[in-house]
Coordinates of C-alpha atoms and ligand atoms in Angstrom, one line a residue:
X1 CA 93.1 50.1 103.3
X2 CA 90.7 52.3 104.5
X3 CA 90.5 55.9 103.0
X4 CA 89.2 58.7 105.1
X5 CA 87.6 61.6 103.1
X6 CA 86.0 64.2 104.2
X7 CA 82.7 65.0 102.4
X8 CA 81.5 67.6 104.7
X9 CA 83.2 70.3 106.7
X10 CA 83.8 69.3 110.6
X11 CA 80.7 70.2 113.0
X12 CA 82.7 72.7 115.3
X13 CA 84.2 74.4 112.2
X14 CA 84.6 78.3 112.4
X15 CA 82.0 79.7 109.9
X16 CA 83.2 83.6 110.1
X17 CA 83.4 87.0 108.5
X18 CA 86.7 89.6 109.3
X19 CA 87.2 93.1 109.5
X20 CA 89.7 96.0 110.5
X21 CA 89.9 98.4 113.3
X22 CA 90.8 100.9 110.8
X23 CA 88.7 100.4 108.1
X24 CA 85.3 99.9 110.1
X25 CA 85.5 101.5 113.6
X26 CA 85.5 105.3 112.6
X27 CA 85.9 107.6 115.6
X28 CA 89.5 107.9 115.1
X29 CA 89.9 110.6 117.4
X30 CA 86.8 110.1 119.8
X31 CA 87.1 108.9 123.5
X32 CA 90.7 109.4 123.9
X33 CA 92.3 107.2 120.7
X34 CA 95.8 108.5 119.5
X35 CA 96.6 108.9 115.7
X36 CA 98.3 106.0 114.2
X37 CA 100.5 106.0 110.9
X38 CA 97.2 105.7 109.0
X39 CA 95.7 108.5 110.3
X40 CA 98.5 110.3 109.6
X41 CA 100.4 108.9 106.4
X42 CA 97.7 107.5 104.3
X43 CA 95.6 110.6 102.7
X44 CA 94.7 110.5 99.6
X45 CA 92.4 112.9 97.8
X46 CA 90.5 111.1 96.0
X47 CA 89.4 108.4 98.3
X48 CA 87.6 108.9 101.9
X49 CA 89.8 108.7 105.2
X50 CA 89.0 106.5 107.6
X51 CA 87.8 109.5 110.1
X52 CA 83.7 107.9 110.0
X53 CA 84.8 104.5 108.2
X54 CA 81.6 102.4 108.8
X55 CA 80.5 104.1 112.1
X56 CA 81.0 100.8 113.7
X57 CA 82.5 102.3 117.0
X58 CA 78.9 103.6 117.7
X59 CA 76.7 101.0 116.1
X60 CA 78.9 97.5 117.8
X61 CA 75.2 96.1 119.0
X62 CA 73.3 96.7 115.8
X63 CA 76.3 95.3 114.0
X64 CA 77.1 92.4 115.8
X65 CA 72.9 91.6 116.1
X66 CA 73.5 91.1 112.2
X67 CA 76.4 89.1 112.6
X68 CA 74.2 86.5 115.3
X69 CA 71.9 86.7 112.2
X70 CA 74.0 85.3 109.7
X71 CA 75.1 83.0 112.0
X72 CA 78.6 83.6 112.5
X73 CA 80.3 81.0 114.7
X74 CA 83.7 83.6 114.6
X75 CA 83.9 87.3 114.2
X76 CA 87.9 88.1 112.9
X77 CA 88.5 92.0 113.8
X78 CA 91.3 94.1 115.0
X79 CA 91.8 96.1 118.1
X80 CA 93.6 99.3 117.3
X81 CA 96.4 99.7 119.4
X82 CA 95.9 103.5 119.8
X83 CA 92.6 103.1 121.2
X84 CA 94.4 101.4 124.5
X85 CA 97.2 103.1 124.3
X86 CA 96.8 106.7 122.6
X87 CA 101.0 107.1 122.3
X88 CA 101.9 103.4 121.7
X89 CA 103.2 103.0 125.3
X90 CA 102.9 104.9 128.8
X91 CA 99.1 105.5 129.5
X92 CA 96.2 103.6 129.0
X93 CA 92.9 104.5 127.7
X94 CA 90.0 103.3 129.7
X95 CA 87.6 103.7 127.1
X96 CA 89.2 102.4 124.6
X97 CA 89.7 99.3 126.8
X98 CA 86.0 99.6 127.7
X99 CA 84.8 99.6 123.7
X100 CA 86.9 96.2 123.1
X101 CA 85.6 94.6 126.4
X102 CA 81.8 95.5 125.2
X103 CA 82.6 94.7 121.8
X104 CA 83.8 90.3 123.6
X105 CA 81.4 90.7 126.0
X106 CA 78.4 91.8 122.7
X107 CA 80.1 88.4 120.8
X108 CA 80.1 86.2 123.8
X109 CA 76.4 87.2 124.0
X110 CA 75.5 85.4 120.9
X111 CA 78.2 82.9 121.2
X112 CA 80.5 84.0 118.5
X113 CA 84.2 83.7 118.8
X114 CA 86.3 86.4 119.2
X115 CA 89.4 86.1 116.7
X116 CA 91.7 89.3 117.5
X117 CA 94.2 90.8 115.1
X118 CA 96.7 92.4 117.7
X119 CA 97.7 94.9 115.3
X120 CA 96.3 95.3 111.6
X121 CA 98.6 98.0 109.9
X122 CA 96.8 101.0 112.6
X123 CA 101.0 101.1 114.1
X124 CA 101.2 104.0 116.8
X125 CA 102.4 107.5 115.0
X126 CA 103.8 108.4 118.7
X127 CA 106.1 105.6 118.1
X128 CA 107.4 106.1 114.8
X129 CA 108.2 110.3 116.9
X130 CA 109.2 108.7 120.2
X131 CA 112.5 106.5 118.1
X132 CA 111.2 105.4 114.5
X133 CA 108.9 102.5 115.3
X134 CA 109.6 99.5 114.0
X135 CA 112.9 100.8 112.8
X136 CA 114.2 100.6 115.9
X137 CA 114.4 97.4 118.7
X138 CA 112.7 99.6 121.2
X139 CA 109.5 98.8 119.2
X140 CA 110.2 95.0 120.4
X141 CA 109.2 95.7 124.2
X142 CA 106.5 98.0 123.1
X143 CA 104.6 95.8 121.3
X144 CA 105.3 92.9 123.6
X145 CA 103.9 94.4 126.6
X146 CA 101.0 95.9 124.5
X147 CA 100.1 92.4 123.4
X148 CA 100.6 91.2 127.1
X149 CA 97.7 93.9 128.4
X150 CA 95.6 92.6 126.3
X151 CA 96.0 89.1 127.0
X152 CA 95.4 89.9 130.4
X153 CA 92.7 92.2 129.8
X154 CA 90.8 89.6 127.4
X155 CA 92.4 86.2 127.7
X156 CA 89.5 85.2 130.0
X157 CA 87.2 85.1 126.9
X158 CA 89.5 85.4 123.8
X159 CA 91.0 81.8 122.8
X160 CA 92.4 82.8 119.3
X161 CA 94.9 85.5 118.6
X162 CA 96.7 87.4 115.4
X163 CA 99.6 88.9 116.5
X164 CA 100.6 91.1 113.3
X165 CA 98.7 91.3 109.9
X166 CA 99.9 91.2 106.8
X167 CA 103.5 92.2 108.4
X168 CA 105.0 92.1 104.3
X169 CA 102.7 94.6 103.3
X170 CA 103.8 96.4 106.1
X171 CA 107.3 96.2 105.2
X172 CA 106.6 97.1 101.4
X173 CA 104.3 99.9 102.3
X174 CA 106.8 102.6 103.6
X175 CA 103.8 105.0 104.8
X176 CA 103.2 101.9 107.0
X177 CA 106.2 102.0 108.6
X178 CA 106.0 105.8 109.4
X179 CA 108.6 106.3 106.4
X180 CA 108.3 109.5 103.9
X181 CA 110.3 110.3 101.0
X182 CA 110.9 108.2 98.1
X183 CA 114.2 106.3 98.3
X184 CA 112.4 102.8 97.6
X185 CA 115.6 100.9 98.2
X186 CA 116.4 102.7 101.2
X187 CA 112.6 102.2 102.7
X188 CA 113.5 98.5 101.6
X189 CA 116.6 98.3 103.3
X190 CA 114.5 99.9 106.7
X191 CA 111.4 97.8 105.8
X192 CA 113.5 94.3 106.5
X193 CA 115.2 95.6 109.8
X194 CA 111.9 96.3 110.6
X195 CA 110.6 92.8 109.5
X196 CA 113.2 91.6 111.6
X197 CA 112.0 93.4 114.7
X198 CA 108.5 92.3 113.8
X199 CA 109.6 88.7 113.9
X200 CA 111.1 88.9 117.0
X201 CA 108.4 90.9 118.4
X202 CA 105.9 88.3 117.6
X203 CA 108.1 85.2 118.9
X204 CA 108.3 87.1 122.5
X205 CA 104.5 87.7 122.1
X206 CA 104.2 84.1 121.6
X207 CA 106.8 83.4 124.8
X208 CA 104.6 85.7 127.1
X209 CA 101.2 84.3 125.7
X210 CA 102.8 80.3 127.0
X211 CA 104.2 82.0 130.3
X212 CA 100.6 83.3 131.3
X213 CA 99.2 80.1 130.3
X214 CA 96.2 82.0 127.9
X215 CA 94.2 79.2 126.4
X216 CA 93.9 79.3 123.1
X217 CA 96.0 79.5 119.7
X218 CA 98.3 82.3 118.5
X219 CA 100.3 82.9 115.0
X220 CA 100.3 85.8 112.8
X221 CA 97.8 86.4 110.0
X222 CA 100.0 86.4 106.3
X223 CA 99.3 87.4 102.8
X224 CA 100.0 84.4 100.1
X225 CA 98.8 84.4 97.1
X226 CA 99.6 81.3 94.9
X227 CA 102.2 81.7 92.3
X228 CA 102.1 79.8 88.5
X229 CA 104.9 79.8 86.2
X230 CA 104.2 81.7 82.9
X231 CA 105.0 78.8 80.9
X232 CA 106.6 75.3 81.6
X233 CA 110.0 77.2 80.2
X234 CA 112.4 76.2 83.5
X235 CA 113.6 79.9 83.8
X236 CA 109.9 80.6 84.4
X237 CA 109.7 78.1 86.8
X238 CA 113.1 78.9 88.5
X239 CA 111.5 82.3 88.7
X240 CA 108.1 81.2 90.0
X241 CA 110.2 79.1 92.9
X242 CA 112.3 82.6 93.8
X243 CA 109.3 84.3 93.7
X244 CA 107.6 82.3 96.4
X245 CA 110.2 82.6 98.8
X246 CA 110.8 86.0 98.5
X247 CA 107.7 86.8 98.5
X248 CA 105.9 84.7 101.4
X249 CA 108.1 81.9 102.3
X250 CA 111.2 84.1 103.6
X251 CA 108.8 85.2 106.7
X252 CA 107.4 81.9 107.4
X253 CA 110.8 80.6 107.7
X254 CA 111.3 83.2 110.5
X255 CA 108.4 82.4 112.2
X256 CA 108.7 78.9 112.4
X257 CA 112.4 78.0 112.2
X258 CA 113.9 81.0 112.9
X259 CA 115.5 80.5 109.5
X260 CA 117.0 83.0 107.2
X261 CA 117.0 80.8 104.2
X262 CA 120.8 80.5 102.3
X263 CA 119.1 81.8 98.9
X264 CA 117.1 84.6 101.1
X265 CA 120.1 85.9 102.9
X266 CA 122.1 85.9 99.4
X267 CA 119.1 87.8 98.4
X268 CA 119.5 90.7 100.7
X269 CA 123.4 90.3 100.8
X270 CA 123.5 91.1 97.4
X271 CA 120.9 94.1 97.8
X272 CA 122.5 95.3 100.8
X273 CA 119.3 94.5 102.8
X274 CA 120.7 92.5 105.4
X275 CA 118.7 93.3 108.9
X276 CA 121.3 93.7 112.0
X277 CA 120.5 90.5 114.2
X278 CA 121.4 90.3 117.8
X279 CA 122.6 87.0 119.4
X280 CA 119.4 84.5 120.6
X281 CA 116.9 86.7 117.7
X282 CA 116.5 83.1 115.7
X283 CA 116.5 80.9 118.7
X284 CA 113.7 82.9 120.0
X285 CA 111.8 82.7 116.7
X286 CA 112.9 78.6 117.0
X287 CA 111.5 77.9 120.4
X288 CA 108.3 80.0 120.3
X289 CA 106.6 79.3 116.7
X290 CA 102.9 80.2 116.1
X291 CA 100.6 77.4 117.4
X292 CA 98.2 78.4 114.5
X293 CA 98.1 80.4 111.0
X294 CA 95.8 82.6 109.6
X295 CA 95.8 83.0 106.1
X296 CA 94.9 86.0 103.9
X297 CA 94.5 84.8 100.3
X298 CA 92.7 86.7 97.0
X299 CA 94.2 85.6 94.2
X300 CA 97.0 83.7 92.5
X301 CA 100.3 85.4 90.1
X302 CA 101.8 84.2 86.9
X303 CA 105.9 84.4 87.5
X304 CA 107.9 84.9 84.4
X305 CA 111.7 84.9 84.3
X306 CA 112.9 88.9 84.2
X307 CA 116.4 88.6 82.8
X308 CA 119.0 91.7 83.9
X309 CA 119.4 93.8 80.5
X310 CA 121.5 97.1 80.4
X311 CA 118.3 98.8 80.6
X312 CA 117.5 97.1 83.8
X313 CA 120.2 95.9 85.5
X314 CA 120.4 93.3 88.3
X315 CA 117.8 94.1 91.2
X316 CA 116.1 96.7 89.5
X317 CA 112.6 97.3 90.6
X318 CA 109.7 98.2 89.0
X319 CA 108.5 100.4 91.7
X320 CA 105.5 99.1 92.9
X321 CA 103.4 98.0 96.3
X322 CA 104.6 94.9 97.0
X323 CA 107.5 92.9 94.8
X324 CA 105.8 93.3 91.5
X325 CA 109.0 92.5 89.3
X326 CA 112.4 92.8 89.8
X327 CA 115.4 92.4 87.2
X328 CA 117.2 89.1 87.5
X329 CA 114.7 87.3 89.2
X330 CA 110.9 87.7 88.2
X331 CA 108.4 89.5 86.6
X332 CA 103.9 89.0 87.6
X333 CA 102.3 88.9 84.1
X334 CA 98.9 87.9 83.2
X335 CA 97.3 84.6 83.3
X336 CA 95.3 84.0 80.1
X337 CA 93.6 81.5 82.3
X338 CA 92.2 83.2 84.6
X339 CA 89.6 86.1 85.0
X340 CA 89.5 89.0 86.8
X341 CA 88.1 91.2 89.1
X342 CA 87.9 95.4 88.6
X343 CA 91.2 95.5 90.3
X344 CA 92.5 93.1 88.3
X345 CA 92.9 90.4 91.1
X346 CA 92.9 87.1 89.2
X347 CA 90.0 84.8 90.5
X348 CA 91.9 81.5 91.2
X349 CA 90.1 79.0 93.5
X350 CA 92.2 76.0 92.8
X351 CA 95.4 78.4 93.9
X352 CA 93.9 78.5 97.2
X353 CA 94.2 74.4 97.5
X354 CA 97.3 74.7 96.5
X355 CA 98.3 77.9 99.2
X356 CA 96.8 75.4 101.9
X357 CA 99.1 72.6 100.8
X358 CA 102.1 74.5 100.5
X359 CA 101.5 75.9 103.6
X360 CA 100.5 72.6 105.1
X361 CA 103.9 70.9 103.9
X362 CA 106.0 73.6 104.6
X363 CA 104.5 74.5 108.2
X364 CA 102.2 72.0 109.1
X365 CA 99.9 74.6 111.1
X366 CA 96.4 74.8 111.8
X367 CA 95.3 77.1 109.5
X368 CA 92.0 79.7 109.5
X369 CA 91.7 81.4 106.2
X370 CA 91.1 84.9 107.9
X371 CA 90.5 87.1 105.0
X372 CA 89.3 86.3 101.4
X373 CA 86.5 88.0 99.2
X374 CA 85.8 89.6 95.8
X375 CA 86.0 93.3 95.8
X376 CA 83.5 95.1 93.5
X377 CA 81.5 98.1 92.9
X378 CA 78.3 96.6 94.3
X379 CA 75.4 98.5 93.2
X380 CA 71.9 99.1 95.5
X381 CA 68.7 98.8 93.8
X382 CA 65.0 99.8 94.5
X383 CA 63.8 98.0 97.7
X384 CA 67.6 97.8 98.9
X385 CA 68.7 95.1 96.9
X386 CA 72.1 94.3 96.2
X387 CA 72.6 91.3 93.8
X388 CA 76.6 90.2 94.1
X389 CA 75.9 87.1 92.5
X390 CA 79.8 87.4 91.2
X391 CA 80.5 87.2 94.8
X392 CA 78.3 84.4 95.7
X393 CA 80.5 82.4 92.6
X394 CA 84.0 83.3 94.4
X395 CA 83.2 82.7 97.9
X396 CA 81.6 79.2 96.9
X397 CA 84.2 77.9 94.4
X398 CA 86.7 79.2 97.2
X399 CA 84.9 77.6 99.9
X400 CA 84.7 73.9 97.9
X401 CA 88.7 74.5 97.5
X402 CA 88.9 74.3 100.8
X403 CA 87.1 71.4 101.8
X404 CA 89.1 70.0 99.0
X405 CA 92.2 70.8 100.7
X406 CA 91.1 69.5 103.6
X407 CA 91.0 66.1 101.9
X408 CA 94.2 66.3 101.0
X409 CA 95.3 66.5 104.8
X410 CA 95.3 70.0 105.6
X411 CA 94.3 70.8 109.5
X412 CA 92.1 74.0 108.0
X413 CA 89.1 75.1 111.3
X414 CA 87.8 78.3 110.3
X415 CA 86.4 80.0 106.9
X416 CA 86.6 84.0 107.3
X417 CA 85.0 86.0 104.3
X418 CA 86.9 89.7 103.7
X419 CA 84.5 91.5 105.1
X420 CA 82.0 91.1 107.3
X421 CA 80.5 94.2 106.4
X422 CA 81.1 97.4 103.7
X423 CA 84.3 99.0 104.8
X424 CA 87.0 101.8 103.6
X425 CA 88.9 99.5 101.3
X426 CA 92.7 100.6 102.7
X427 CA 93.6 101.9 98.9
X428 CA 90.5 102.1 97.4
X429 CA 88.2 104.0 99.6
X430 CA 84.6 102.7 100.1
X431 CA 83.9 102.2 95.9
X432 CA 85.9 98.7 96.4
X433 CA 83.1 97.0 98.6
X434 CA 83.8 93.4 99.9
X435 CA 81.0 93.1 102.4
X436 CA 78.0 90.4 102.9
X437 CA 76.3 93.5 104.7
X438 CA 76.2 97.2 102.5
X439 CA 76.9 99.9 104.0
X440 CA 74.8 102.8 102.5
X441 CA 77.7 105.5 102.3
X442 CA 80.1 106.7 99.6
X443 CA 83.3 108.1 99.7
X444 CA 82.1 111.8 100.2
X445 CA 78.4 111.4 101.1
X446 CA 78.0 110.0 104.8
X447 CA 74.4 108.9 103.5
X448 CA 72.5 107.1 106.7
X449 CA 75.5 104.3 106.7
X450 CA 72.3 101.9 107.2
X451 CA 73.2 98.6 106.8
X452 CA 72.0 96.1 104.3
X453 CA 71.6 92.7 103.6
X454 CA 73.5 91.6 100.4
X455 CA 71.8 88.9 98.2
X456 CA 75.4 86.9 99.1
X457 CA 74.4 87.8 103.5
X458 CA 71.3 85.4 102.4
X459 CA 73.3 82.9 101.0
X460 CA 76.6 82.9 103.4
X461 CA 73.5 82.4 105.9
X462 CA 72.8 79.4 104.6
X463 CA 75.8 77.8 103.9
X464 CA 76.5 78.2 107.8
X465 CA 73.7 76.3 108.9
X466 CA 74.3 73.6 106.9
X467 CA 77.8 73.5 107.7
X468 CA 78.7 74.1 104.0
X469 CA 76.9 71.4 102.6
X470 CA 74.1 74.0 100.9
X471 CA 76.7 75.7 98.7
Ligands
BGP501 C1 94.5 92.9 102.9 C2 94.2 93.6 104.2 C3 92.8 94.1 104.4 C4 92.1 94.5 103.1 C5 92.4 93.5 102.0 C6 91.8 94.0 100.7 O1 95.8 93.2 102.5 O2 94.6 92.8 105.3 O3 92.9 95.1 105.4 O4 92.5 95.8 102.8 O5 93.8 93.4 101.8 O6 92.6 94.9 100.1 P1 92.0 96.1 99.3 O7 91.0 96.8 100.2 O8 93.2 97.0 98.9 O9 91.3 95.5 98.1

């Protein structure tokens, strides 16, 4: 029998590079934009805000002339929602509209793809004042009919749509959600109403998206990174299994069955976190899934077994970003394999093969990896060099990965380095650079912002024109 195998990428594949609203655009209060919960929630002294970012609201022709220079065949970036509508709802901003409309008309141009992230954590601070945001089902309509202006605002030229990023982060982070305080098993116990909300949100989204007959693909963009069991012990791989599903799989399962798993809803039962559902919420979620998946993945986790002790008892958590460890069910230790990167991410290319096939068996989606990259402190030399070799390394054993997985049978049509450019890192401030281009700022010194080309700029360029073959 003939075997198919792919040695080379498909000719039409999506070569890209993603950013943020947020973290590039700047201008956060300039030509009518309202203040979202970032604007608002996330200060932190020792790390820039995002009031100047990387300028790119007033450099969108420079910028995207670089991005027709590396060759992009996709640009992945986020509209804010403020921008078009300053208090979440009610009034619309024309030039915010105008900026976005430039920005697709500036891509078209030089026949790059628009891929837009409806909303990339940048959630309306009006909202969260007007009736709690997500918190509350009014949110629903809101972002529905938000998502619907832009559809018919851009749909002419945009064919592939986010509708929410990252929306677990945005559960776990309570500052994303609008929430103060520091009740964590309250803000958990808001955060999954508020996933709930989200979920149904996004399948309505999806329902209006099919109604207006928008060409094109639509799915939200996730966080998953792979997780390894410590050791072959079974509790650790018992662990590893829980770990997966509470961390990624539970939200898939809404998005594409409209499925709260037995062991996930025993999960929240048990933790009183149990979201109020109203009658047709999971047939909605059944009868509009995403038509596509974009897929944010860093790094993989080694999951050990956590057994309850006195000392922590059942459901204890160590309080941290996202489920880091919780009594009774798992704990993320270090991988001995594996190295890391200043943050500590562990560098695991093969994790990603195995996050496509997951995903592939579980979901079976067209994927787009929309966001993953090697954070560093980059430095520039003399002559405006900047050697990120160590980036080079993770974005090409990441990028063979995925032609691997595409071997194995996985429907994967677009490749999106994080980021495009130097941007504020969303905990890390501008010292945690992930760019192909530098941007010549630090956290408190506004520099020139000039941009750069990175030593891994004049490799990506190449491995777009040969279609990933010149690795
Ligand atoms: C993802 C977000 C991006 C970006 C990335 C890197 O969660 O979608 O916005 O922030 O993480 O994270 P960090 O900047 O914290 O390294």
């Amino acid at each position: 029998m003939e075997y198919k195998s792919y040695s080379s990428f498909d000719p039409n594949f999506l070569w890209g590079a993603g950013t943020s609203s947020f973290q590039v655009e700047g201008a956060v209060q300039e030509d009518g934009k309202g203040l979202s919960v970032i604007d608002v929630m996330q200060k932190n002294p020792d790390i820039t805000d995002f009031s100047v970012a990387s300028d790119h609201y007033n450099r969108v022709e420079e910028d995207v002339a670089l991005m027709a220079e590396l060759g992009l065949k996709v640009y992945r970036f986020s509209i804010a929602w403020t921008r078009i509508f300053p208090d979440g709802n009610g009034e619309v901003n024309e030039k915010g509209v105008a900026f976005y409309d430039h920005l697709i008309n500036e891509l078209i141009k030089h026949n790059i793809e628009p891929l837009v992230t409806i909303y990339h954590f940048d959630y309306p601070q009006s909202l969260v004042e007007q009736y709690g945001g997500w918190l509350s089902r009014k949110s629903i309509e809101d972002y529905r009919s938000y998502a619907e202006f832009l559809f018919k605002t851009y749909g002419d030229r945009v064919k592939y749509w986010l509708t929410i990023n990252e929306q677990d982060h945005v559960v776990r982070i309570p500052t994303r959600l609008g929430l103060t305080g520091d009740d964590h098993y309250e803000q958990l116990r808001l955060g999954y109403q508020a996933n709930h909300n989200m979920c149904v949100a996004t399948a309505l989204t999806i329902k209006t998206f099919q109604e207006l007959g928008i060409e094109g693909k639509i799915g939200p963009a996730i966080s998953y990174s792979m997780v390894h069991p410590a050791s072959s012990s079974p509790d650790d791989v018992l662990a590893s299994k829980d770990a997966m599903l509470i961390k990624h799989n539970y939200l898939m399962d809404l998005h594409c069955y409209g499925k709260y798993s037995h062991m996930f809803w025993r999960y929240l039962e048990e933790r009183n976190f149990t979201p109020s559902i109203e009658d047709g919420d999971l047939d909605l979620m059944k009868q509009y899934p995403p038509t596509m998946l974009g897929v944010n993945y860093y790094f993989s986790e080694a999951i050990s077994a956590f057994p309850a002790t006195k000392e922590y008892p059942i459901g204890y958590q160590k309080k941290a970003l996202l489920p880091e460890a919780e009594a009774g069910v798992f704990e993320v230790v270090n991988n001995e394999n594996l190295a890391a990167t200043d943050w500590g991410w562990e560098i695991d290319p093969v994790g990603l093969r195995l996050t496509l096939r997951e995903l592939h068996e579980r979901y079976n989606l067209p994927i787009i990896i929309t966001e993953n990259g090697m954070g560093a402190y980059d430095k520039l030399e003399e002559e405006d060099v900047v050697r990120d070799d160590y980036r080079i390394s993770y974005l090409r054993e990441h990028i063979k990965q995925v032609l691997l997985a595409i071997n194995d049978g996985v429907n994967v049509f677009g490749y999106c380095p994080w980021s495009f450019m130097d941007i504020v890192s969303g905990r890390n401030g501008m010292a945690k650079r992930y760019g192909l281009v530098y941007v010549n700022r630090e956290d408190f010194d506004l520099k020139d912002m000039r941009r750069i080309k990175k030593e891994s700029f004049k490799w990506y360029q190449k491995v777009i024109a040969s279609n990933g073959e010149d690795l």
